[in-house]
Amino acid sequence: MTDDTGGVLSKPYRALSIGIVSVVLLIAFEATAVGTAMPIAARELDGVSLYAFAFSGYFTTSLFGMVLSGQWADRRGPLGPLATGIALFAAGLLLSGTAGAMWLFIAGRAVQGLGGGLVIVGLYVIVSRAYPEHLRPSIMAAFAASWVVPSVVGPLISGTVTEHLGWRWVFVGIPVLVLAPLALALPAIRRTASGPVDPDAPVAAFDRRRIRLALGISLGAGLLQYAGQELRWLSLVPAAIGAAVLVPAVLGLLPKGTYRAARGLPSVVLLRGVAAGSFIAAESFVPLMLVTQRGLSPTMAGLSLAVGGATWALGSYVQSRPRMEPYRARLVASGMVLVAASILAAPTVLIEGVPVWVVGVAWGFGCFGMGMVIASTSVLLLRLSAPADAGSNSAALQISDGLSNVLLLAAGGAAFAALGGGTVGAGHGAGEATGSHPAAFVAVFVPMAVVALAGAWVGTRLQGPRTEHPAEVPAPDETGLVVTDVVTDVRMDVLSDTAPDTASDVRTDARADG
């Protein structure tokens, strides 16, 4: 039997912990580095007008990948989706890095997104199978901490490589680095988390209805993003089609009761989306506001948020302490209040007399709150999920995360443009959006603060009746590990046993703060 009294770096878990945390570290570096190189790539490929699609292409395919990974992991174990996802992620980077045209570059991003969706759910299921419940908060805190260094040095390294070697090296250099941590973790994954939860049970077929719903959610999200790029009457057509496809798919994939904040898993899933969407939508406009309204350089504007990586990890660490466990619901509600306050404080720098460092301090507190909230939702997901539903529930959590990002970003972007915000996303630099009206930024930050504050109320409804599943379920004899729930933190996910079907459903990414 494996001794589970040690930490995540004790002998039974050391290779696995180092391997999967290193994978997250490289994904974090990719997320921060590629974002820096993207504008140069779009300009050299004569594709600035298609710039936004390099991001939306990644997002829409990752949604489908999350659902597929959940079904795959529930039925055959997480090793297959994880290995396939890493291979597709690397292939997408290589395709984008060698692209000679913008459409090929976007295709590479789409392949990369599919791989990213497979990986993120696979990691969650691995944590649920390989680690006992008392170690999951610690491994999630390690995932969060792995974003700290990339969030600070990623843009600087990427900018240096882009300037001296060219933007292509930012894309083609990362895949090779993934091989070492993957090789380190694979033996431990095979030993502790491979195969179905019950090897003697017949393997269920993939749920084709779920796959169709996953395609619908990806297509609908893509159409809504496309419509949000063009504020014309004609854009109402793709917007209407996107909504008609998206809404039924979301209702079919998320836990029953999610949008009325039913207690337990539905509220956990809803809170993940509320927290991630409001914070990311607001954060996307902070550098632009500092550049266009206060005259900071793009590098300084980005670095003003760098402290957030450290405080996010600190928040995740705080929630991982055993003494905090009885107060998890209070931690989550307090974290959402901090998030709302930080979003509301950011636009105060539009007042000339307010120093710009106020944004950095406010965002540090906001990231601390996010660290507690995001990690806690993952912990609660695992606690409230049966082992056989790990993939499905993780997929649901990620879908809520990712979908809220695109919808709230689209809403914020539309409000910004409508109030004289200028063109966003087609370029980076002070000179490209200097016509932005200060009120346009207020129209983004204030509604997002309200959404975050609503999340504090949702945080009071996370503890559902503990009758769904036992707290712990023994793993197969040969592993000696406790098998419960599912988790991982770089932004991942959940579903409930009240949702239609078990197996994998829906589940998102990462973000550069852990």
Coordinates of C-alpha atoms in Angstrom, one line a residue:
M1 CA 0.0 0.0 0.0
T2 CA 1.2 3.5 -0.8
D3 CA 1.9 5.7 2.2
D4 CA -0.3 8.8 1.7
T5 CA 0.8 10.6 4.9
G6 CA 3.5 12.6 3.2
G7 CA 3.2 15.6 0.9
V8 CA 3.0 15.9 -2.9
L9 CA 6.8 15.6 -3.1
S10 CA 7.0 12.5 -0.9
K11 CA 8.4 9.5 -2.6
P12 CA 5.2 8.0 -3.9
Y13 CA 4.1 11.2 -5.6
R14 CA 7.4 13.0 -6.4
A15 CA 7.8 12.0 -10.1
L16 CA 4.2 12.5 -10.9
S17 CA 4.0 15.9 -9.1
I18 CA 7.2 17.2 -10.8
G19 CA 6.1 15.9 -14.1
I20 CA 2.5 17.3 -14.2
V21 CA 3.5 20.6 -12.6
S22 CA 6.3 21.0 -15.2
V23 CA 3.7 20.5 -18.0
V24 CA 1.5 23.2 -16.4
L25 CA 4.6 25.5 -16.2
L26 CA 5.3 25.1 -19.9
I27 CA 1.7 25.7 -20.8
A28 CA 1.8 28.8 -18.6
F29 CA 5.0 30.0 -20.4
E30 CA 3.4 29.4 -23.8
A31 CA 0.3 31.4 -22.8
T32 CA 2.3 34.4 -21.7
A33 CA 5.0 34.2 -24.4
V34 CA 2.8 33.6 -27.4
G35 CA 0.5 36.5 -26.5
T36 CA 3.6 38.8 -26.8
A37 CA 4.7 37.5 -30.1
M38 CA 1.2 37.3 -31.7
P39 CA 1.0 41.0 -32.9
I40 CA 4.3 40.7 -34.8
A41 CA 3.2 37.4 -36.3
A42 CA -0.1 38.8 -37.5
R43 CA 1.7 41.8 -39.0
E44 CA 4.3 39.8 -40.9
L45 CA 1.7 37.4 -42.2
D46 CA -0.4 40.4 -43.4
G47 CA -3.3 39.2 -41.1
V48 CA -3.9 42.0 -38.6
S49 CA -7.6 42.1 -39.7
L50 CA -7.8 38.4 -38.7
Y51 CA -5.9 38.9 -35.4
A52 CA -8.8 38.1 -33.1
F53 CA -9.5 34.8 -34.8
A54 CA -6.0 33.6 -33.7
F55 CA -7.5 33.7 -30.2
S56 CA -11.1 32.6 -30.9
G57 CA -9.9 29.7 -33.0
Y58 CA -8.0 28.4 -30.0
F59 CA -10.9 28.9 -27.7
T60 CA -13.6 27.3 -29.8
T61 CA -11.7 24.1 -30.4
S62 CA -10.6 23.9 -26.8
L63 CA -14.3 23.7 -25.7
F64 CA -14.8 20.7 -27.9
G65 CA -11.6 19.2 -26.6
M66 CA -12.7 19.5 -23.0
V67 CA -15.9 17.6 -23.6
L68 CA -14.2 14.9 -25.6
S69 CA -11.5 14.5 -23.0
G70 CA -14.1 14.2 -20.2
Q71 CA -15.8 11.3 -22.0
W72 CA -12.5 9.7 -22.9
A73 CA -11.1 9.9 -19.4
D74 CA -14.3 8.7 -17.7
R75 CA -14.3 5.6 -20.0
R76 CA -10.7 4.7 -20.6
G77 CA -8.7 6.7 -18.1
P78 CA -6.8 10.1 -18.4
L79 CA -3.6 8.8 -20.0
G80 CA -5.0 8.7 -23.6
P81 CA -6.5 12.3 -23.7
L82 CA -3.4 13.7 -21.9
A83 CA -0.9 12.2 -24.3
T84 CA -3.0 13.0 -27.4
G85 CA -3.6 16.5 -26.1
I86 CA 0.1 17.3 -25.6
A87 CA 0.9 15.9 -29.1
L88 CA -1.8 18.1 -30.7
F89 CA -0.8 21.1 -28.6
A90 CA 2.8 20.7 -29.8
A91 CA 1.7 20.1 -33.4
G92 CA -0.4 23.3 -33.4
L93 CA 2.5 25.3 -32.2
L94 CA 4.7 23.9 -34.9
L95 CA 2.0 24.6 -37.5
S96 CA 1.6 28.2 -36.4
G97 CA 5.4 28.7 -36.1
T98 CA 6.0 27.6 -39.7
A99 CA 2.9 29.1 -41.3
G100 CA 3.3 31.2 -44.4
A101 CA -0.2 32.7 -44.4
M102 CA -2.5 33.9 -41.6
W103 CA -5.2 31.3 -42.3
L104 CA -2.6 28.6 -41.7
F105 CA -1.5 30.3 -38.6
I106 CA -5.1 30.3 -37.3
A107 CA -5.4 26.7 -38.2
G108 CA -2.4 25.9 -36.0
R109 CA -4.0 27.8 -33.2
A110 CA -7.2 25.8 -33.6
V111 CA -5.2 22.5 -33.4
Q112 CA -3.4 23.8 -30.4
G113 CA -6.7 24.7 -28.7
L114 CA -8.0 21.1 -29.3
G115 CA -4.9 19.8 -27.6
G116 CA -5.2 22.2 -24.7
G117 CA -8.8 21.2 -24.0
L118 CA -7.8 17.5 -23.9
V119 CA -4.9 18.2 -21.6
I120 CA -6.7 20.4 -19.0
V121 CA -9.4 17.8 -18.3
G122 CA -6.9 14.9 -18.4
L123 CA -4.8 16.6 -15.7
Y124 CA -7.9 17.0 -13.5
V125 CA -8.8 13.4 -13.7
I126 CA -5.1 12.4 -12.9
V127 CA -5.2 14.4 -9.7
S128 CA -8.5 12.9 -8.7
R129 CA -7.2 9.3 -9.2
A130 CA -3.6 9.7 -8.0
Y131 CA -3.8 11.9 -5.0
P132 CA -5.9 11.5 -1.8
E133 CA -8.3 14.3 -0.9
H134 CA -6.0 15.9 1.7
L135 CA -3.2 16.4 -0.9
R136 CA -5.4 17.9 -3.7
P137 CA -5.3 21.5 -2.3
S138 CA -1.5 21.3 -2.2
I139 CA -1.1 20.1 -5.8
M140 CA -3.5 22.7 -7.0
A141 CA -1.5 25.4 -5.1
A142 CA 1.6 24.0 -7.0
F143 CA -0.3 24.4 -10.3
A144 CA -1.1 28.0 -9.4
A145 CA 2.5 28.7 -8.3
S146 CA 3.8 27.4 -11.6
W147 CA 2.2 30.5 -13.3
V148 CA 4.2 33.0 -11.2
V149 CA 7.5 32.9 -13.1
P150 CA 6.0 32.7 -16.6
S151 CA 3.7 35.6 -15.9
V152 CA 6.7 37.8 -15.0
V153 CA 9.5 36.6 -17.4
G154 CA 7.4 35.1 -20.2
P155 CA 6.7 38.4 -22.0
L156 CA 10.3 39.6 -21.5
I157 CA 11.8 36.4 -22.9
S158 CA 9.3 36.3 -25.7
G159 CA 9.9 39.9 -26.6
T160 CA 13.7 39.3 -26.6
V161 CA 13.4 36.2 -28.8
T162 CA 11.0 37.9 -31.1
E163 CA 13.3 40.9 -31.5
H164 CA 16.6 39.0 -32.1
L165 CA 15.6 35.6 -33.5
G166 CA 12.1 36.2 -34.9
W167 CA 8.5 35.4 -33.7
R168 CA 8.6 31.9 -35.1
W169 CA 11.0 30.6 -32.5
V170 CA 8.6 31.5 -29.7
F171 CA 6.2 28.9 -31.3
V172 CA 8.6 26.2 -32.5
G173 CA 10.9 26.2 -29.4
I174 CA 8.3 25.2 -26.8
P175 CA 7.2 21.7 -28.1
V176 CA 10.7 20.2 -27.5
L177 CA 10.6 21.3 -23.9
V178 CA 7.5 19.3 -23.1
L179 CA 9.1 15.9 -23.7
A180 CA 11.2 15.8 -20.5
P181 CA 8.3 16.4 -18.0
L182 CA 6.0 14.1 -19.9
A183 CA 8.6 11.3 -19.8
L184 CA 9.0 11.8 -16.1
A185 CA 5.2 11.7 -15.3
L186 CA 4.1 8.9 -17.7
P187 CA 5.2 5.9 -15.6
A188 CA 3.5 7.3 -12.5
I189 CA 0.4 8.0 -14.5
R190 CA 0.3 4.5 -15.9
R191 CA 0.7 3.1 -12.3
T192 CA -1.8 5.3 -10.5
A193 CA -4.4 6.7 -13.0
S194 CA -4.6 4.6 -16.1
G195 CA -7.7 2.7 -17.3
P196 CA -11.3 3.1 -16.2
V197 CA -12.2 3.5 -12.5
D198 CA -13.7 0.0 -12.4
P199 CA -11.6 -2.3 -14.7
D200 CA -14.2 -5.1 -14.4
A201 CA -17.1 -3.0 -15.6
P202 CA -18.0 -2.9 -19.3
V203 CA -16.7 0.2 -21.1
A204 CA -19.5 2.4 -22.1
A205 CA -19.7 3.8 -25.6
F206 CA -19.0 7.5 -26.2
D207 CA -22.2 9.6 -25.8
R208 CA -22.8 10.9 -29.3
R209 CA -25.4 13.4 -28.0
R210 CA -22.7 15.0 -25.8
I211 CA -20.3 15.2 -28.7
R212 CA -22.9 16.9 -30.9
L213 CA -23.6 19.4 -28.0
A214 CA -19.9 20.0 -27.7
L215 CA -19.7 20.9 -31.4
G216 CA -22.7 23.1 -30.9
I217 CA -21.1 25.0 -28.0
S218 CA -17.9 25.5 -30.0
L219 CA -19.8 26.7 -33.1
G220 CA -22.1 29.0 -31.2
A221 CA -19.2 30.6 -29.3
G222 CA -17.3 31.1 -32.5
L223 CA -20.2 32.8 -34.2
L224 CA -20.8 35.1 -31.2
Q225 CA -17.1 36.1 -31.2
Y226 CA -17.2 36.8 -34.9
A227 CA -20.4 38.9 -34.5
G228 CA -18.7 40.8 -31.6
Q229 CA -15.9 41.9 -33.9
E230 CA -18.2 43.9 -36.2
L231 CA -20.7 46.3 -34.8
R232 CA -23.0 46.3 -37.8
W233 CA -26.6 45.4 -38.3
L234 CA -25.5 42.5 -40.5
S235 CA -23.6 41.0 -37.5
L236 CA -27.0 40.3 -35.8
V237 CA -27.4 37.3 -38.2
P238 CA -24.3 35.3 -37.0
A239 CA -25.1 36.5 -33.4
A240 CA -28.6 35.1 -33.6
I241 CA -27.5 31.8 -35.1
G242 CA -24.7 31.5 -32.6
A243 CA -27.1 32.1 -29.7
A244 CA -29.6 29.6 -31.1
V245 CA -26.9 26.9 -31.3
L246 CA -25.1 27.8 -28.1
V247 CA -28.0 28.1 -25.5
P248 CA -29.4 24.5 -25.9
A249 CA -25.9 23.1 -26.0
V250 CA -24.9 24.9 -22.7
L251 CA -28.1 23.7 -21.0
G252 CA -27.4 20.2 -22.1
L253 CA -23.8 20.1 -20.9
L254 CA -23.8 22.1 -17.6
P255 CA -25.3 20.7 -14.4
K256 CA -29.0 21.0 -14.0
G257 CA -29.7 24.1 -11.9
T258 CA -26.5 25.9 -12.8
Y259 CA -28.1 29.1 -13.9
R260 CA -30.4 29.3 -10.9
A261 CA -27.4 28.7 -8.5
A262 CA -28.8 25.4 -7.1
R263 CA -26.8 24.4 -4.0
G264 CA -23.8 22.2 -4.4
L265 CA -22.1 21.3 -7.8
P266 CA -24.3 23.6 -9.9
S267 CA -23.2 26.6 -7.9
V268 CA -19.6 25.5 -8.0
V269 CA -19.8 25.4 -11.8
L270 CA -21.6 28.8 -11.9
L271 CA -19.1 30.5 -9.6
R272 CA -16.2 29.3 -11.7
G273 CA -17.6 31.1 -14.7
V274 CA -18.6 34.2 -12.8
A275 CA -15.2 34.6 -11.2
A276 CA -13.1 33.8 -14.3
G277 CA -15.3 35.7 -16.8
S278 CA -15.6 39.0 -14.8
F279 CA -11.9 39.1 -13.8
I280 CA -10.4 38.2 -17.2
A281 CA -12.8 40.5 -19.1
A282 CA -11.7 43.4 -16.9
E283 CA -8.0 42.5 -16.9
S284 CA -7.9 42.5 -20.7
F285 CA -8.6 46.2 -20.7
V286 CA -6.2 47.2 -18.0
P287 CA -3.0 47.5 -20.1
L288 CA -4.9 49.3 -22.9
M289 CA -6.2 51.8 -20.3
L290 CA -2.7 52.4 -18.9
V291 CA -1.2 52.9 -22.4
T292 CA -3.9 55.1 -23.9
Q293 CA -5.0 57.1 -20.9
R294 CA -1.8 57.4 -18.8
G295 CA 0.9 57.1 -21.4
L296 CA 2.7 54.0 -20.1
S297 CA 4.7 51.9 -22.6
P298 CA 3.1 48.5 -23.4
T299 CA 5.9 46.7 -21.5
M300 CA 5.4 48.8 -18.4
A301 CA 1.6 48.5 -18.6
G302 CA 2.0 44.7 -18.7
L303 CA 4.5 44.6 -15.9
S304 CA 2.1 46.6 -13.7
L305 CA 0.1 43.5 -13.4
A306 CA 3.0 41.1 -12.8
V307 CA 2.6 41.1 -9.0
G308 CA -0.7 39.4 -9.6
G309 CA 1.0 36.1 -10.5
A310 CA 2.6 36.0 -7.0
T311 CA -0.5 37.0 -5.1
W312 CA -2.6 34.5 -7.1
A313 CA -0.3 31.7 -6.0
L314 CA -0.4 33.1 -2.4
G315 CA -4.2 32.9 -2.4
S316 CA -4.1 29.4 -3.7
Y317 CA -1.6 28.5 -0.9
V318 CA -3.8 30.0 1.8
Q319 CA -6.8 27.9 0.7
S320 CA -4.6 24.8 0.7
R321 CA -3.8 25.0 4.5
P322 CA -5.6 22.3 6.5
R323 CA -6.7 24.8 9.1
M324 CA -8.6 26.8 6.4
E325 CA -10.8 23.8 5.4
P326 CA -13.7 24.6 7.8
Y327 CA -13.8 28.1 6.4
R328 CA -13.7 27.4 2.7
A329 CA -17.1 28.9 1.9
R330 CA -16.0 32.1 3.7
L331 CA -12.7 32.2 1.8
V332 CA -14.6 32.0 -1.5
A333 CA -17.0 34.8 -0.6
S334 CA -14.2 37.0 0.7
G335 CA -12.2 36.3 -2.4
M336 CA -15.0 37.4 -4.7
V337 CA -15.4 40.6 -2.7
L338 CA -11.7 41.3 -3.2
V339 CA -12.1 40.6 -7.0
A340 CA -15.0 43.0 -7.2
A341 CA -13.2 45.7 -5.3
S342 CA -10.0 45.4 -7.4
I343 CA -12.1 45.7 -10.6
L344 CA -13.9 48.7 -9.3
A345 CA -10.6 50.4 -8.2
A346 CA -8.9 50.0 -11.6
P347 CA -10.6 52.8 -13.5
T348 CA -9.8 55.3 -10.7
V349 CA -6.5 55.8 -12.6
L350 CA -8.6 57.6 -15.2
I351 CA -8.5 60.5 -12.8
E352 CA -5.3 62.3 -13.4
G353 CA -4.4 62.8 -9.8
V354 CA -4.5 59.0 -9.0
P355 CA -1.1 57.4 -9.3
V356 CA -0.8 54.5 -11.7
W357 CA 0.6 52.2 -9.1
V358 CA -2.9 52.0 -7.6
V359 CA -3.8 49.5 -10.4
G360 CA -0.9 47.2 -9.5
V361 CA -1.8 47.2 -5.8
A362 CA -5.5 46.7 -6.5
W363 CA -4.8 43.9 -9.0
G364 CA -2.6 42.2 -6.5
F365 CA -5.5 42.0 -4.0
G366 CA -7.8 40.9 -6.8
C367 CA -5.4 38.1 -7.9
F368 CA -5.1 37.0 -4.2
G369 CA -8.9 36.6 -4.2
M370 CA -8.9 34.7 -7.5
G371 CA -6.3 32.3 -6.2
M372 CA -8.5 31.4 -3.3
V373 CA -11.7 31.1 -5.4
I374 CA -10.3 29.2 -8.4
A375 CA -8.4 26.6 -6.3
S376 CA -11.4 26.2 -4.0
T377 CA -13.9 25.5 -6.8
S378 CA -11.6 22.8 -8.0
V379 CA -11.3 21.3 -4.5
L380 CA -15.1 21.4 -4.1
L381 CA -15.6 19.9 -7.5
L382 CA -13.6 16.8 -6.6
R383 CA -15.2 16.5 -3.2
L384 CA -18.7 16.5 -4.7
S385 CA -17.9 14.3 -7.7
A386 CA -18.0 10.5 -7.9
P387 CA -14.8 9.0 -9.4
A388 CA -16.7 7.8 -12.5
D389 CA -17.9 11.4 -13.2
A390 CA -14.5 13.0 -12.8
G391 CA -14.1 13.8 -16.5
S392 CA -17.6 15.0 -17.0
N393 CA -17.6 17.3 -14.0
S394 CA -14.1 18.7 -14.8
A395 CA -15.3 19.4 -18.3
A396 CA -18.3 21.2 -17.0
L397 CA -16.2 23.4 -14.8
Q398 CA -13.9 24.3 -17.7
I399 CA -16.7 25.0 -20.0
S400 CA -18.2 27.4 -17.5
D401 CA -14.8 29.1 -17.2
G402 CA -14.0 29.4 -20.9
L403 CA -17.5 30.2 -22.0
S404 CA -17.9 33.0 -19.5
N405 CA -14.6 34.4 -20.7
V406 CA -15.8 34.7 -24.3
L407 CA -19.3 36.0 -23.5
L408 CA -18.2 38.6 -21.0
L409 CA -15.3 39.7 -23.2
A410 CA -17.7 40.1 -26.1
A411 CA -20.1 42.1 -24.0
G412 CA -17.3 44.3 -22.6
G413 CA -15.8 44.8 -26.0
A414 CA -19.2 45.8 -27.5
A415 CA -19.8 48.3 -24.7
F416 CA -16.3 49.6 -25.1
A417 CA -16.6 50.2 -28.8
A418 CA -20.1 51.7 -28.5
L419 CA -18.9 54.4 -26.2
G420 CA -15.9 55.5 -28.3
G421 CA -13.3 52.9 -27.2
G422 CA -11.8 52.6 -30.7
T423 CA -10.5 49.4 -32.2
V424 CA -9.3 46.8 -29.8
G425 CA -7.3 43.7 -30.6
A426 CA -6.0 44.7 -34.0
G427 CA -2.8 46.0 -32.6
H428 CA -0.8 46.9 -29.6
G429 CA 0.5 50.3 -28.9
A430 CA -0.4 53.6 -27.6
G431 CA -0.8 55.2 -31.0
E432 CA -3.4 52.7 -32.1
A433 CA -6.2 53.5 -29.6
T434 CA -5.4 57.0 -28.4
G435 CA -9.0 58.0 -29.3
S436 CA -10.5 55.8 -26.6
H437 CA -12.9 57.8 -24.4
P438 CA -12.4 57.3 -20.6
A439 CA -16.1 56.5 -20.3
A440 CA -15.6 53.5 -22.5
F441 CA -13.3 51.9 -19.9
V442 CA -15.8 52.7 -17.1
A443 CA -18.5 50.9 -19.1
V444 CA -16.3 47.7 -19.0
F445 CA -15.1 47.8 -15.4
V446 CA -18.3 48.7 -13.5
P447 CA -20.5 45.9 -15.0
M448 CA -17.7 43.4 -14.4
A449 CA -17.4 44.5 -10.8
V450 CA -21.2 43.9 -10.4
V451 CA -20.9 40.4 -11.9
A452 CA -18.0 39.6 -9.5
L453 CA -20.1 40.9 -6.5
A454 CA -22.9 38.6 -7.5
G455 CA -20.3 35.8 -7.3
A456 CA -19.9 36.5 -3.6
W457 CA -23.6 35.5 -3.2
V458 CA -23.1 32.4 -5.3
G459 CA -20.2 31.5 -3.0
T460 CA -22.6 31.1 -0.1
R461 CA -24.4 28.2 -2.0
L462 CA -21.5 25.9 -2.7
Q463 CA -22.0 23.4 0.1
G464 CA -24.8 21.1 -1.0
P465 CA -26.2 18.1 0.8
R466 CA -23.4 15.6 1.4
T467 CA -25.5 12.7 0.3
E468 CA -24.4 12.4 -3.3
H469 CA -21.1 10.5 -2.9
P470 CA -19.0 9.1 -0.2
A471 CA -16.0 11.2 0.9
E472 CA -13.5 8.7 -0.2
V473 CA -13.5 5.6 -2.4
P474 CA -10.6 3.1 -2.2
A475 CA -8.6 2.7 -5.4
P476 CA -7.7 -0.7 -7.0
D477 CA -5.5 -2.8 -4.7
E478 CA -2.4 -2.4 -6.9
T479 CA -2.2 1.4 -6.5
G480 CA -3.0 1.7 -2.9
L481 CA -4.3 5.2 -3.4
V482 CA -7.5 6.8 -2.5
V483 CA -9.7 7.5 -5.5
T484 CA -12.1 10.4 -5.2
D485 CA -13.5 13.2 -7.1
V486 CA -11.3 15.2 -9.6
V487 CA -9.1 18.3 -9.7
T488 CA -6.3 20.5 -10.9
D489 CA -5.7 24.2 -11.0
V490 CA -4.7 26.4 -13.9
R491 CA -8.3 26.7 -14.3
M492 CA -10.3 23.6 -14.4
D493 CA -13.7 22.0 -13.8
V494 CA -16.9 20.3 -12.7
L495 CA -20.4 18.9 -13.2
S496 CA -23.0 17.4 -11.0
D497 CA -24.7 14.0 -10.6
T498 CA -28.0 15.9 -11.4
A499 CA -26.7 16.6 -14.9
P500 CA -28.0 14.5 -17.7
D501 CA -25.8 11.4 -18.0
T502 CA -22.6 10.7 -16.3
A503 CA -19.4 10.4 -18.3
S504 CA -17.7 13.4 -19.9
D505 CA -19.4 16.6 -20.6
V506 CA -18.0 20.0 -20.5
R507 CA -15.1 21.8 -19.1
T508 CA -11.0 25.9 -19.2
D509 CA -7.2 27.5 -19.5
A510 CA -5.6 28.9 -18.6
R511 CA -4.7 31.8 -17.6
A512 CA -1.4 33.4 -16.9
D513 CA -1.9 33.8 -13.2
G514 CA -2.6 30.4 -12.0

